[in-house]
Short mmCIF file of C-alpha atoms in Angstrom, two decimals:
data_model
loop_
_atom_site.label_atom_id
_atom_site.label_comp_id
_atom_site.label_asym_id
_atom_site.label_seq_id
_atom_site.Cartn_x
_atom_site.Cartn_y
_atom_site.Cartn_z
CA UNK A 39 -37.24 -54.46 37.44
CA UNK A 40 -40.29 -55.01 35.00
CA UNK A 41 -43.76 -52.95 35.97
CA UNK A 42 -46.66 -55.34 35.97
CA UNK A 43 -49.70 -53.95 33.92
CA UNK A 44 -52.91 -54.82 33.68
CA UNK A 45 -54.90 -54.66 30.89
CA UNK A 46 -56.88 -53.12 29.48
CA UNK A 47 -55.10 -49.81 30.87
CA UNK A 48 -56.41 -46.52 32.05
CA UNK A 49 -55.03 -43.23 30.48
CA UNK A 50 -53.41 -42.74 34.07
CA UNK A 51 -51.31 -45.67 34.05
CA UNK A 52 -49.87 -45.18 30.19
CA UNK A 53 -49.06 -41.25 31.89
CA UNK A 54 -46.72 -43.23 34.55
CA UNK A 55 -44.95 -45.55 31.36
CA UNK A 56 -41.78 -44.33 30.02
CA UNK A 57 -39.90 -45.32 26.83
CA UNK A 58 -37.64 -47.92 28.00
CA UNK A 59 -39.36 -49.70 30.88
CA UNK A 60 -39.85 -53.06 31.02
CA UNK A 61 -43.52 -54.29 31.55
CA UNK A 62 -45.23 -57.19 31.96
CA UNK A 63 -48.94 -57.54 30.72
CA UNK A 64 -51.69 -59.36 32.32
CA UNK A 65 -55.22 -59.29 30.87
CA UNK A 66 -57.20 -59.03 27.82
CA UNK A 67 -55.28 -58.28 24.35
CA UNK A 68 -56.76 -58.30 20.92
CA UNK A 69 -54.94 -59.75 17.68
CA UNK A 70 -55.25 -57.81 14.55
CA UNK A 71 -52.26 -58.28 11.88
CA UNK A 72 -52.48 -56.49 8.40
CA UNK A 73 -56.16 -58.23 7.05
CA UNK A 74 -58.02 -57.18 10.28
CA UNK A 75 -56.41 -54.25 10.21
CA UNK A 76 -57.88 -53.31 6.21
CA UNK A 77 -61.15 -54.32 7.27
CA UNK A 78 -61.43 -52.70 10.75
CA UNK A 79 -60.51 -49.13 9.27
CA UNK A 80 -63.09 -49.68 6.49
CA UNK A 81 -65.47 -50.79 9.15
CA UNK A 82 -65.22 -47.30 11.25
CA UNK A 83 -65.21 -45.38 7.62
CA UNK A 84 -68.74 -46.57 7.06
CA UNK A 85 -69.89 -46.01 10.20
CA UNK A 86 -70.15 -49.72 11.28
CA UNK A 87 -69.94 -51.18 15.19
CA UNK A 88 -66.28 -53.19 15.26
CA UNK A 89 -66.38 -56.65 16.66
CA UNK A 90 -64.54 -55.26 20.26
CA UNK A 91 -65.34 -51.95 21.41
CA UNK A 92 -61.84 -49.82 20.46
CA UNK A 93 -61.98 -47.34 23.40
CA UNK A 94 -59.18 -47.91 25.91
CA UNK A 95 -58.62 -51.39 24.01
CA UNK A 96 -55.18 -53.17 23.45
CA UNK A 97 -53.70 -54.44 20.03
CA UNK A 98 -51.59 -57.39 19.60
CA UNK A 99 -49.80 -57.11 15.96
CA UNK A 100 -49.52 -61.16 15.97
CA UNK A 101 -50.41 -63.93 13.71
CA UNK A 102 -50.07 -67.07 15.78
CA UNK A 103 -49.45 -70.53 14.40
CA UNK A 104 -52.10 -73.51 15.22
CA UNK A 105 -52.22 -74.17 18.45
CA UNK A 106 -50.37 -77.57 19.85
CA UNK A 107 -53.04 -79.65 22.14
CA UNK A 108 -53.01 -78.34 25.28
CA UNK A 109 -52.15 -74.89 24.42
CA UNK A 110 -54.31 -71.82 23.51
CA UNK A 111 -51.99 -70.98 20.24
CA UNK A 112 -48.98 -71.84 19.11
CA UNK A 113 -45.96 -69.68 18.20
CA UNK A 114 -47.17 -66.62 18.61
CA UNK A 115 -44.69 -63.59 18.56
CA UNK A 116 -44.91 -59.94 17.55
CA UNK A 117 -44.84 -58.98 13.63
CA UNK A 118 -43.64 -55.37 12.32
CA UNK A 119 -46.08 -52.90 13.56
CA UNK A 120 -45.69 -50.03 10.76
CA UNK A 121 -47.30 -52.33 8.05
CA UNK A 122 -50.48 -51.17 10.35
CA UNK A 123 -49.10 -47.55 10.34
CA UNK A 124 -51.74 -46.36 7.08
CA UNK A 125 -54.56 -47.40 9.86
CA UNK A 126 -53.39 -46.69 13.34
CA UNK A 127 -53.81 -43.34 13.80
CA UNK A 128 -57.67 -43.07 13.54
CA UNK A 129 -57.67 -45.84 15.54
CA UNK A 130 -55.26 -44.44 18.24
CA UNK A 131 -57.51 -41.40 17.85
CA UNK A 132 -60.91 -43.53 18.35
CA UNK A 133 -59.79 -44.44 21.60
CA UNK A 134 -57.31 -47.33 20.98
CA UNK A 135 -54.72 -47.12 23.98
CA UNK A 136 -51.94 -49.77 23.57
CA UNK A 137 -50.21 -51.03 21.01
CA UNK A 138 -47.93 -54.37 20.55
CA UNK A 139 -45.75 -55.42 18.29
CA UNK A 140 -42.34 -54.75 16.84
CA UNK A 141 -40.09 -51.98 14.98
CA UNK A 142 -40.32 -48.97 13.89
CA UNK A 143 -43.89 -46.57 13.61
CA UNK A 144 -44.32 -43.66 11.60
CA UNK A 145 -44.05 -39.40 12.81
CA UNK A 146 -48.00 -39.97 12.36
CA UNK A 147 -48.12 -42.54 14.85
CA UNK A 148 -45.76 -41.15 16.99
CA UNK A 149 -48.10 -37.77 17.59
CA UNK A 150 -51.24 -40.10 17.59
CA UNK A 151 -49.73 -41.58 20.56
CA UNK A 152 -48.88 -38.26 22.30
CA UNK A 153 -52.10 -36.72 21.32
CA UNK A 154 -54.04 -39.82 22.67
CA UNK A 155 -52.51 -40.72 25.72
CA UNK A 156 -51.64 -43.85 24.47
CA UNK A 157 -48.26 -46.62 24.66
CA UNK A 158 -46.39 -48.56 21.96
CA UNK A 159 -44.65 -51.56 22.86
CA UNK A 160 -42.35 -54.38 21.72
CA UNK A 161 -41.94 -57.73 22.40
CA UNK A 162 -38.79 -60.19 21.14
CA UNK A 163 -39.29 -61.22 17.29
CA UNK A 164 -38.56 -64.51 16.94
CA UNK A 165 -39.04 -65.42 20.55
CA UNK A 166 -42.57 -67.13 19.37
CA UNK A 167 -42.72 -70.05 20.99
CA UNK A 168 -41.76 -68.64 24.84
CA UNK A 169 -44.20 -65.81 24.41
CA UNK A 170 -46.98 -68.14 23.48
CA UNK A 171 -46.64 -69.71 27.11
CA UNK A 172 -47.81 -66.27 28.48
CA UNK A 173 -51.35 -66.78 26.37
CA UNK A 174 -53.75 -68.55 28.24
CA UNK A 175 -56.86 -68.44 26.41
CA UNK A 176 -57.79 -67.24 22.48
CA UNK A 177 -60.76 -67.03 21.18
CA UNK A 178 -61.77 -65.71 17.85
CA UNK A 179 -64.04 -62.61 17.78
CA UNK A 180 -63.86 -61.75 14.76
CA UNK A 181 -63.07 -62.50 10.55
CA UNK A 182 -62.40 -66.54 10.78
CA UNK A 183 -61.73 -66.49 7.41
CA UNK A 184 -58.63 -64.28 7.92
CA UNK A 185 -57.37 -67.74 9.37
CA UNK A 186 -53.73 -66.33 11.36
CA UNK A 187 -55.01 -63.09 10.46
CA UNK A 188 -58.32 -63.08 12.29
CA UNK A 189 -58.93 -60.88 15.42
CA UNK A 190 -58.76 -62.94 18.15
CA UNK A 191 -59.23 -62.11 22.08
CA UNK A 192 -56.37 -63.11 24.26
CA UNK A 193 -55.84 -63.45 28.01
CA UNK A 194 -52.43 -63.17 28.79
CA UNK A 195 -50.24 -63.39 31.89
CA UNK A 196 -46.98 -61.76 32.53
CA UNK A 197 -46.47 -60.82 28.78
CA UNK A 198 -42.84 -59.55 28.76
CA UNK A 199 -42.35 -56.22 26.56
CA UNK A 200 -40.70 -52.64 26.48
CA UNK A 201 -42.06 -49.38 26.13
CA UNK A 202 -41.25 -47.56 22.93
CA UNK A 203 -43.28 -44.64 22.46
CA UNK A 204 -44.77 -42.68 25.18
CA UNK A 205 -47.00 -40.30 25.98
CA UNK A 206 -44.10 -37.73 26.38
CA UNK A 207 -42.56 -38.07 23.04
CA UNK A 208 -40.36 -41.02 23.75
CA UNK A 209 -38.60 -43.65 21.33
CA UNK A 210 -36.41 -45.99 22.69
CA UNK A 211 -35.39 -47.04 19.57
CA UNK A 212 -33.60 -43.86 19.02
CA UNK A 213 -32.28 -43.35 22.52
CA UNK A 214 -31.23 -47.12 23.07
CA UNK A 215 -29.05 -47.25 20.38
CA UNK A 216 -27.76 -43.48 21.09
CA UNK A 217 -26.57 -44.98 24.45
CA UNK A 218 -24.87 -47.85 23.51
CA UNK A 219 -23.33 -46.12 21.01
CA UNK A 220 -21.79 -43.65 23.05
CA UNK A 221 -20.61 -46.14 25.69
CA UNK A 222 -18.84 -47.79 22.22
CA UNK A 223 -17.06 -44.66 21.42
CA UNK A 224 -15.80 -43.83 24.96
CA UNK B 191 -31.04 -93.94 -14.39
CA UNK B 192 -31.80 -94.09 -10.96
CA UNK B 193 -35.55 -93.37 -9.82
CA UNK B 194 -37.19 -91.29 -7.21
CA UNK B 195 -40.83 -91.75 -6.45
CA UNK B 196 -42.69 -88.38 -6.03
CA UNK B 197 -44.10 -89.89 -3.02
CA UNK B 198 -39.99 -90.24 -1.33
CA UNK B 199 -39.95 -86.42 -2.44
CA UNK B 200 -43.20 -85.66 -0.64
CA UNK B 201 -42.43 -87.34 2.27
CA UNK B 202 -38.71 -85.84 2.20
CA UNK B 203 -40.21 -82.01 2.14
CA UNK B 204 -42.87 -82.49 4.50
CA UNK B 205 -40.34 -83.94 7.33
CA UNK B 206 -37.98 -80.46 6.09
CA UNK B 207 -40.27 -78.04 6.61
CA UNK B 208 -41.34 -79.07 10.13
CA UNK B 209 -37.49 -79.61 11.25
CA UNK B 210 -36.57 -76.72 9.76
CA UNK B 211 -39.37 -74.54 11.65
CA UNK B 212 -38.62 -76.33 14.87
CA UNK B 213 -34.81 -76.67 14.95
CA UNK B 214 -32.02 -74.33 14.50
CA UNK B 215 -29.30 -75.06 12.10
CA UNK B 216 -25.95 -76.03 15.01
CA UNK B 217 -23.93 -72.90 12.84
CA UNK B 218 -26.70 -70.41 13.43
CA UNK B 219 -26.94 -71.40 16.75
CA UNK B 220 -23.25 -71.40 17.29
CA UNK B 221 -23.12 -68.16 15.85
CA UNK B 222 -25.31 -66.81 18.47
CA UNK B 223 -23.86 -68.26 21.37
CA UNK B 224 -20.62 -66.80 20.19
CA UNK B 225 -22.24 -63.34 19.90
CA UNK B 226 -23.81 -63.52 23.04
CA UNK B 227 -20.38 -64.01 24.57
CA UNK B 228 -18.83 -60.88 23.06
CA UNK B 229 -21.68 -58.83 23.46
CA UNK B 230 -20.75 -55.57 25.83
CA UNK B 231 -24.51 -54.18 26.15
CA UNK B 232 -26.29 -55.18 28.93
CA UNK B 233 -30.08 -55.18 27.05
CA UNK B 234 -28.85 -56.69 24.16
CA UNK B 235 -27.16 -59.46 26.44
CA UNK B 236 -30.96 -59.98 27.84
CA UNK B 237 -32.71 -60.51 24.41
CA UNK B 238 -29.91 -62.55 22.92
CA UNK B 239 -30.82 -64.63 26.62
CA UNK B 240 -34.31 -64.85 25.70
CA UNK B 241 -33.71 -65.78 21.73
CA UNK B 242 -31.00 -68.88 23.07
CA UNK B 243 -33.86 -69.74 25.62
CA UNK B 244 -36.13 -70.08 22.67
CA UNK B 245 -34.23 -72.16 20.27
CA UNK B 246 -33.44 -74.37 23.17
CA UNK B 247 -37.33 -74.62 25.00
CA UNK B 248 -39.35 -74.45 21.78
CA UNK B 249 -39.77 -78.15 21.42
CA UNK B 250 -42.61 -79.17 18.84
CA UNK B 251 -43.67 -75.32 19.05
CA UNK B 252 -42.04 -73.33 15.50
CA UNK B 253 -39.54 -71.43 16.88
CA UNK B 254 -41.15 -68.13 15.21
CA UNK B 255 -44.76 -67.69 14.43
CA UNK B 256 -44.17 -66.47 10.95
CA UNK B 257 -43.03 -70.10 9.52
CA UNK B 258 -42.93 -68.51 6.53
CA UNK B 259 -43.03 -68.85 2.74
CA UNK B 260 -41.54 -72.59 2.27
CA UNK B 261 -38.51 -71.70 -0.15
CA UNK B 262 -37.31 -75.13 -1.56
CA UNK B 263 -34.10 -75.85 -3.33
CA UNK B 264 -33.75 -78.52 -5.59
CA UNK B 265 -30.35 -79.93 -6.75
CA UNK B 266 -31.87 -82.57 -9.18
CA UNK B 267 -28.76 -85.08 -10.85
CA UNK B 268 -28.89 -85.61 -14.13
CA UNK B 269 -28.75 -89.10 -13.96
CA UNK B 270 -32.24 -89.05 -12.04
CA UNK B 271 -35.75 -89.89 -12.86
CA UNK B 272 -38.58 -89.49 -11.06
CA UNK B 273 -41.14 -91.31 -11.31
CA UNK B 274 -45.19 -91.60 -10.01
CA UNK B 275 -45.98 -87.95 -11.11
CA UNK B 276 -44.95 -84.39 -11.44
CA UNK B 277 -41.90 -83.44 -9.13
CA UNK B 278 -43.29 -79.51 -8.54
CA UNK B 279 -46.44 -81.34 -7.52
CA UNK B 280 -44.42 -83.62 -5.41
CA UNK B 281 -43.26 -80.81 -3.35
CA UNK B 282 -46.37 -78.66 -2.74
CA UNK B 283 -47.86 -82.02 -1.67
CA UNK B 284 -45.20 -82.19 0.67
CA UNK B 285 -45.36 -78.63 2.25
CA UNK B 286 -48.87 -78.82 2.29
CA UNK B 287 -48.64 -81.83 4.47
CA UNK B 288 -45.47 -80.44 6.57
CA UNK B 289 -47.17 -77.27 7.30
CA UNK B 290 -50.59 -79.07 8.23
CA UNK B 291 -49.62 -81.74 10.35
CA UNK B 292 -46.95 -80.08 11.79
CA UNK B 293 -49.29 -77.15 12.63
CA UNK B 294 -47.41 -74.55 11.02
CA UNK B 295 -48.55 -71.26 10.11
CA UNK B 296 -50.14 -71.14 6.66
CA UNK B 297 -48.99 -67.56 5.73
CA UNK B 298 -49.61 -67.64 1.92
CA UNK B 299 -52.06 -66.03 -0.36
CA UNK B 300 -53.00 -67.14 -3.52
CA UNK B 301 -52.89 -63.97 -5.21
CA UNK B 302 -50.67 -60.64 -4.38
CA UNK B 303 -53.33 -58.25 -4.93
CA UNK B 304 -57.04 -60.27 -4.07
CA UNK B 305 -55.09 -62.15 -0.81
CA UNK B 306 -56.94 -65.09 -0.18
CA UNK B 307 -55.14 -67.74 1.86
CA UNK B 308 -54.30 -70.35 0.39
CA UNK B 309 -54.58 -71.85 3.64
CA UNK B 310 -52.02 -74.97 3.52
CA UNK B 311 -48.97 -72.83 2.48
CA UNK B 312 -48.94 -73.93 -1.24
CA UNK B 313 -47.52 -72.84 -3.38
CA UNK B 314 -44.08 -73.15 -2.48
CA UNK B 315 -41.58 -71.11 -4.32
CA UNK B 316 -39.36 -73.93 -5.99
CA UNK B 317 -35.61 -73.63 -7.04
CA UNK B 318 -34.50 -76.05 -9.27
CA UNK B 319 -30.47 -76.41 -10.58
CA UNK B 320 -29.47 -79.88 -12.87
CA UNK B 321 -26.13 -80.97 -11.31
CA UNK B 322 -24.24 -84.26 -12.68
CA UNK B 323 -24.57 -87.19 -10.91
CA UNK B 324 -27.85 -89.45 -9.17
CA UNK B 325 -28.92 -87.75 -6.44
CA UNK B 326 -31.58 -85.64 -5.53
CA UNK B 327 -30.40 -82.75 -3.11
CA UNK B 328 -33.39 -81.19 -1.30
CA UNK B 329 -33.36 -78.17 0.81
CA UNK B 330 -36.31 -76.36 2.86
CA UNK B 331 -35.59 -72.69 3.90
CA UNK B 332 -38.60 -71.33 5.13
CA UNK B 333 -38.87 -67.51 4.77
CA UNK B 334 -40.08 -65.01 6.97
CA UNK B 335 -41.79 -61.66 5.83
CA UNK B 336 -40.48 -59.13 8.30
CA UNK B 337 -37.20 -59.72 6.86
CA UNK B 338 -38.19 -60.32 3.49
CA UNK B 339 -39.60 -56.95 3.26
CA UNK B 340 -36.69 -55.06 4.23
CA UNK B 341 -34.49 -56.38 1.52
CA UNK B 342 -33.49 -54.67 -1.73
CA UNK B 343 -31.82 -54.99 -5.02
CA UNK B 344 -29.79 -51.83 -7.02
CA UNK B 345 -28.79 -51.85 -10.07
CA UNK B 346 -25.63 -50.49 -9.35
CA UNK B 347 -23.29 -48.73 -12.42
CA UNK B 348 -19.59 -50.38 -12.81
CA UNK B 349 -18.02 -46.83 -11.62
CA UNK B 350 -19.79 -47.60 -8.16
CA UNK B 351 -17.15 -50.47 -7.47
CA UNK B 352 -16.83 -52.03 -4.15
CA UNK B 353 -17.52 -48.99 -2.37
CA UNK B 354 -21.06 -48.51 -4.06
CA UNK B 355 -21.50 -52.40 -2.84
CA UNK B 356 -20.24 -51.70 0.25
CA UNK B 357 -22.69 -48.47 0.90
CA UNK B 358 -25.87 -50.83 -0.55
CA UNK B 359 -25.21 -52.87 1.80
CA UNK B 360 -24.77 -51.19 5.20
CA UNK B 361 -28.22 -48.67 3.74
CA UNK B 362 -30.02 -51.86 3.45
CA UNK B 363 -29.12 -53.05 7.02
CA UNK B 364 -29.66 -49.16 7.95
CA UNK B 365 -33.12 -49.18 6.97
CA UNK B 366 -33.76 -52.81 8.20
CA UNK B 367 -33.52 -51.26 11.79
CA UNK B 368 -35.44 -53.05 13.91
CA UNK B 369 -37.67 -54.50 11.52
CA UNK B 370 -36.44 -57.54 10.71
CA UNK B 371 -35.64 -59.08 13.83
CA UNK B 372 -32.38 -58.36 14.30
CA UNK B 373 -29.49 -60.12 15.08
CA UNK B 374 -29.53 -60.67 11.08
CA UNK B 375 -28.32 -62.94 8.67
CA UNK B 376 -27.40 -60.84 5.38
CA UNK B 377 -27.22 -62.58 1.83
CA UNK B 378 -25.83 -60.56 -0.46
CA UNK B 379 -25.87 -61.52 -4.59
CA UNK B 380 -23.42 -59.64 -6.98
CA UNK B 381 -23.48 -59.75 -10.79
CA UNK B 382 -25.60 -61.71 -13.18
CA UNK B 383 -28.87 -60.18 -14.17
CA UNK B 384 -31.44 -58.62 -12.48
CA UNK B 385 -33.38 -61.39 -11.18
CA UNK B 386 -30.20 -63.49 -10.96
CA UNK B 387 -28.51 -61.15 -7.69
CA UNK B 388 -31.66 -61.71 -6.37
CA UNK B 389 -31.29 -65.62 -6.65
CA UNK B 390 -27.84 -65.33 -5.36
CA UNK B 391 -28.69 -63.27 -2.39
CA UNK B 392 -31.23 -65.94 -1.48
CA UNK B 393 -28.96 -68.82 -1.78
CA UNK B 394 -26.04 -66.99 0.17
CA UNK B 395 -28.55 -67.19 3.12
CA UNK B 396 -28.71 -70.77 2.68
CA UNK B 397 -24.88 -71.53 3.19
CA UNK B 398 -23.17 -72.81 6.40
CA UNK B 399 -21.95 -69.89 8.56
CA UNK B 400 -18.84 -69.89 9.02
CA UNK B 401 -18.15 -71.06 5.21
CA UNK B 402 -16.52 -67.68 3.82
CA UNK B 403 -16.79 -67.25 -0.54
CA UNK B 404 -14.07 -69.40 -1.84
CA UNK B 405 -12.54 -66.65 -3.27
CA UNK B 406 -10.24 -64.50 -0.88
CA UNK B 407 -11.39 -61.33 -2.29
CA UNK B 408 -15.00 -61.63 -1.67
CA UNK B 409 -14.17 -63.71 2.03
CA UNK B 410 -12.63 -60.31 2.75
CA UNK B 411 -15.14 -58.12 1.46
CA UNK B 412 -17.57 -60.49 4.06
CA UNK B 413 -15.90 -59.87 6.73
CA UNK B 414 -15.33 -56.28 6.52
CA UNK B 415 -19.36 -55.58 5.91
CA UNK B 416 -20.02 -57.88 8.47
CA UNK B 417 -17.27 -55.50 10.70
CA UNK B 418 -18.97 -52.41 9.38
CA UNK B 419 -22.64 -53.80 9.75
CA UNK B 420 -21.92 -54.63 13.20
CA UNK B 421 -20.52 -51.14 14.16
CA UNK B 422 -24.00 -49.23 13.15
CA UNK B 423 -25.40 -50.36 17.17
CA UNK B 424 -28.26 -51.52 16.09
CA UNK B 425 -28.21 -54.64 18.33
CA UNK B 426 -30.83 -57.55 18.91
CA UNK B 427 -34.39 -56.27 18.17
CA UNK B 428 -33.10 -52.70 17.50
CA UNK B 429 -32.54 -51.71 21.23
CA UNK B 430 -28.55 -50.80 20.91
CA UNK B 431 -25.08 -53.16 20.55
CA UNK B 432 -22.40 -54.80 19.14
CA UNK B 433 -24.86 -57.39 17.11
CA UNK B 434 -26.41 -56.31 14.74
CA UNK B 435 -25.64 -59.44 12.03
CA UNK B 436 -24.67 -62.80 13.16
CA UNK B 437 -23.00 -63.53 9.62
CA UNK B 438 -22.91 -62.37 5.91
CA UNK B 439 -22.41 -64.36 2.86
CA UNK B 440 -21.98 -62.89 -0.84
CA UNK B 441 -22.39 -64.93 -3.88
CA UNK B 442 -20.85 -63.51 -7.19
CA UNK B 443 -21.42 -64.35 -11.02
CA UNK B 444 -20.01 -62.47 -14.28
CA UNK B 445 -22.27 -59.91 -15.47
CA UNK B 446 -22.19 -57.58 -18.73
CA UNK B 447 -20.03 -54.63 -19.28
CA UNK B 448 -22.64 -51.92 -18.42
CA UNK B 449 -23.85 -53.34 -14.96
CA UNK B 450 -23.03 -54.51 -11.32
CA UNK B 451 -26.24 -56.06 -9.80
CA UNK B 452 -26.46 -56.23 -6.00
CA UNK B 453 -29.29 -57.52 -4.20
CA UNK B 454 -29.71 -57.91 -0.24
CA UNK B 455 -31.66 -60.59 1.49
CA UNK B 456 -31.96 -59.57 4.81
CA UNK B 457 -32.90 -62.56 7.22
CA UNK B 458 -33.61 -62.64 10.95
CA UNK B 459 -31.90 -64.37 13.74
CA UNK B 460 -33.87 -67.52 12.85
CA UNK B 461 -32.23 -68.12 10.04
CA UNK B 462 -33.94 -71.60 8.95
CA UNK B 463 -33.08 -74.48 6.89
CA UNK B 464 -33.04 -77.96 6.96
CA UNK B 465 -31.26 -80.78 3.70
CA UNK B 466 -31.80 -84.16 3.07
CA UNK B 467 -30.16 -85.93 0.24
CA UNK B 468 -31.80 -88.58 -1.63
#
């Protein structure tokens, strides 16, 4: 059975999330692929307020296509999280609380999430055009001419994901495949 | 000589790239509906659900949000001229258009290091081989980044043999992980030069599934790495199981005395391409 979360999420309810479980999200997500990503980090190096206010915010690694009429994007599925990896930890450690995307993060990540309370989840690559029919509403908040790449704010409804890092420690990238591969053996 | 307007060719690649972005090839889906079938895990039954509901719900919608850079292979008879302007043109015209009106993601950047989008997909990275014959053979495989990024090339020594090849290939896939959107497509080039593997690694990802290397040797060596690849339980999206790749294709050429290239082109599960033949 999926969990329904709402976002954005208190540091009590990432405590309750463990590696594995299935969630689905409902609430306010920000997009920021690689570009935003560059430019936010220099943004908090100088001192500078960010366009959305980081602490206990959510990040959506997506780039979504133009949106069809009648829809608030178009394809819009995760990309691979770790090209963020060089940035996320200050970020997770400035109060950023969940993380979505896809693949693998770094050891630095990993303890940034531990350290911070925080969640890192994944939704189906290449499932684009079914996740974009849990976006309701986008609207760009920040870098336009980042085009795909600029940070938009999304309202989303019964997002499907799965938890891979938690605050305990967790990867079920490790311990997924670990299963199944012992079930293969036996 | 027969003659080909630019504007046929335009028109030709701008229909491509939106079919291709939209549609599923009938092998790759086949090839996924067949894995679903002998798939034991119970999560990676669920995603490979979700990725079959995709493909078949999508509609107008491109089946991934990365639409990717618009790879275009040209097959260009000899006997052919075309006419009305520059064919290279003709083609960035054309994915320009496809990726605009068909409101597909414009993922390319002008320049690798001062990355400023180009912001109509341009320029398209253009493969052109003179065959005999009048026809003009045009094919649209729009590449994604995720899986772009995990490939690799090795200049591998002739004392590394098939079982060097063999360990390339199952590190590459290793490393992929869940990166590249797994269930994969693998393209695998052997031989030639340098740059060369690399071409033939892309254009193995381009043939029919199912189609094994004419050569017996190398339709073995396919089907063992595809064996091997799919015994690592990765599974869909990196979350355990039996598929890891849907298929793998090598392409081979001679090479010198002192070398045996290898590149990988890892793929994901939306392994897109659409041909029209003019």
């Amino acid at each position: 059975m999926a969990i329904s979360v709402t976002l954005p999420m208190t540091k009590e309810a990432t405590t309750s999330l463990r590696a594995g479980d299935s969630v689905l999200l409902s609430g306010t997500i920000y997009t920021a692929r690689d570009a935003a990503h560059q430019r936010l980090h220099e943004m908090m190096q100088a001192g500078e307020t960010l366009p959305f206010d980081l602490d206990g915010a959510s990040i959506y690694y997506v780039g979504p296509s133009p949106a069809q009429p009648g829809m608030a994007v178009g394809s819009a599925g995760p990309t691979t999280s770790s090209r963020c990896d060089k940035y996320t930890p200050d970020m997770l450690d400035a109060g950023l609380r969940v993380m979505l995307g896809k693949g693998k993060r770094s050891d630095a990540v990993k303890q940034a999430v531990v350290r911070n309370s925080a969640v890192y989840l994944a939704a189906t690559g290449g499932a684009g055009a079914m996740l974009a029919r849990c976006i309701k509403d986008a609207e760009i908040v920040a870098f336009p001419e980042f085009g795909t790449e600029a940070v938009r704010k999304l309202t989303i409804e019964n997002f499907p994901a799965v938890v891979i890092l938690d605050i305990h420690g967790g990867d079920y990238y490790e311990t997924a495949r670990q299963s199944y591969l012992k079930t293969a053996e036996s | 000589m027969r003659e080909i307007q630019v504007s046929t060719v335009t028109d030709t690649v701008a229909r491509l790239c939106v079919q291709a972005c939209t549609v599923l090839p009938e092998d790759v889906k086949t090839r996924i509906y067949d894995s679903r079938k002998t798939e034991p895990w119970s999560t990676a039954q669920d995603i490979l659900d979700v990725i079959i509901e995709n493909f078949e719900t999508n509609g107008p919608i491109p089946l991934c949000q990365d639409t990717g850079m618009a790879c275009v292979f040209l097959e260009l008879g000899q006997e052919v001229h075309i006419t009305g302007g520059s064919l290279y043109d003709a083609v960035n015209v054309g994915v320009a258009k496809g990726y605009t009106d068909g409101l597909l993601r414009k993922s390319v950047v002008g320049d690798p290091l001062r990355r400023v989008n180009t912001n109509d997909n341009t320029p398209a990275m253009i493969y052109t081989d003179i065959v005999p014959g009048d026809r003009l053979t045009i094919t649209v495989a729009p590449k994604g980044f995720g899986s772009e990024n995990m490939s690799r090339i090795a200049m591998l020594k002739p004392a590394d043999g098939i079982d060097g090849i063999k360990k390339f290939v199952l590190e590459t896939v290793e490393n992929a992980g869940p990166n590249a959107c797994p269930p994969l497509t693998v393209g695998v080039g052997i031989g030639g030069t340098f740059d060369k593997a690399a071409l033939l690694a892309k254009k193995a990802l381009i043939r029919d599934m199912d189609a094994h290397h004419p050569d017996p040797f190398y339709a073995q060596l396919e089907t063992e790495l595809l064996d091997n690849i799919n015994r690592l339980g990765i599974g869909p999206q990196g979350l355990g199981g039996k598929t890891t790749a849907l298929w793998l294709s090598i392409e081979t050429m001679a090479t010198h005395i002192a070398g045996l290239p290898c590149a990988v082109n890892i793929n994901c599960h939306s392994t897109r391409h659409a041909k029209e033949v003019l």
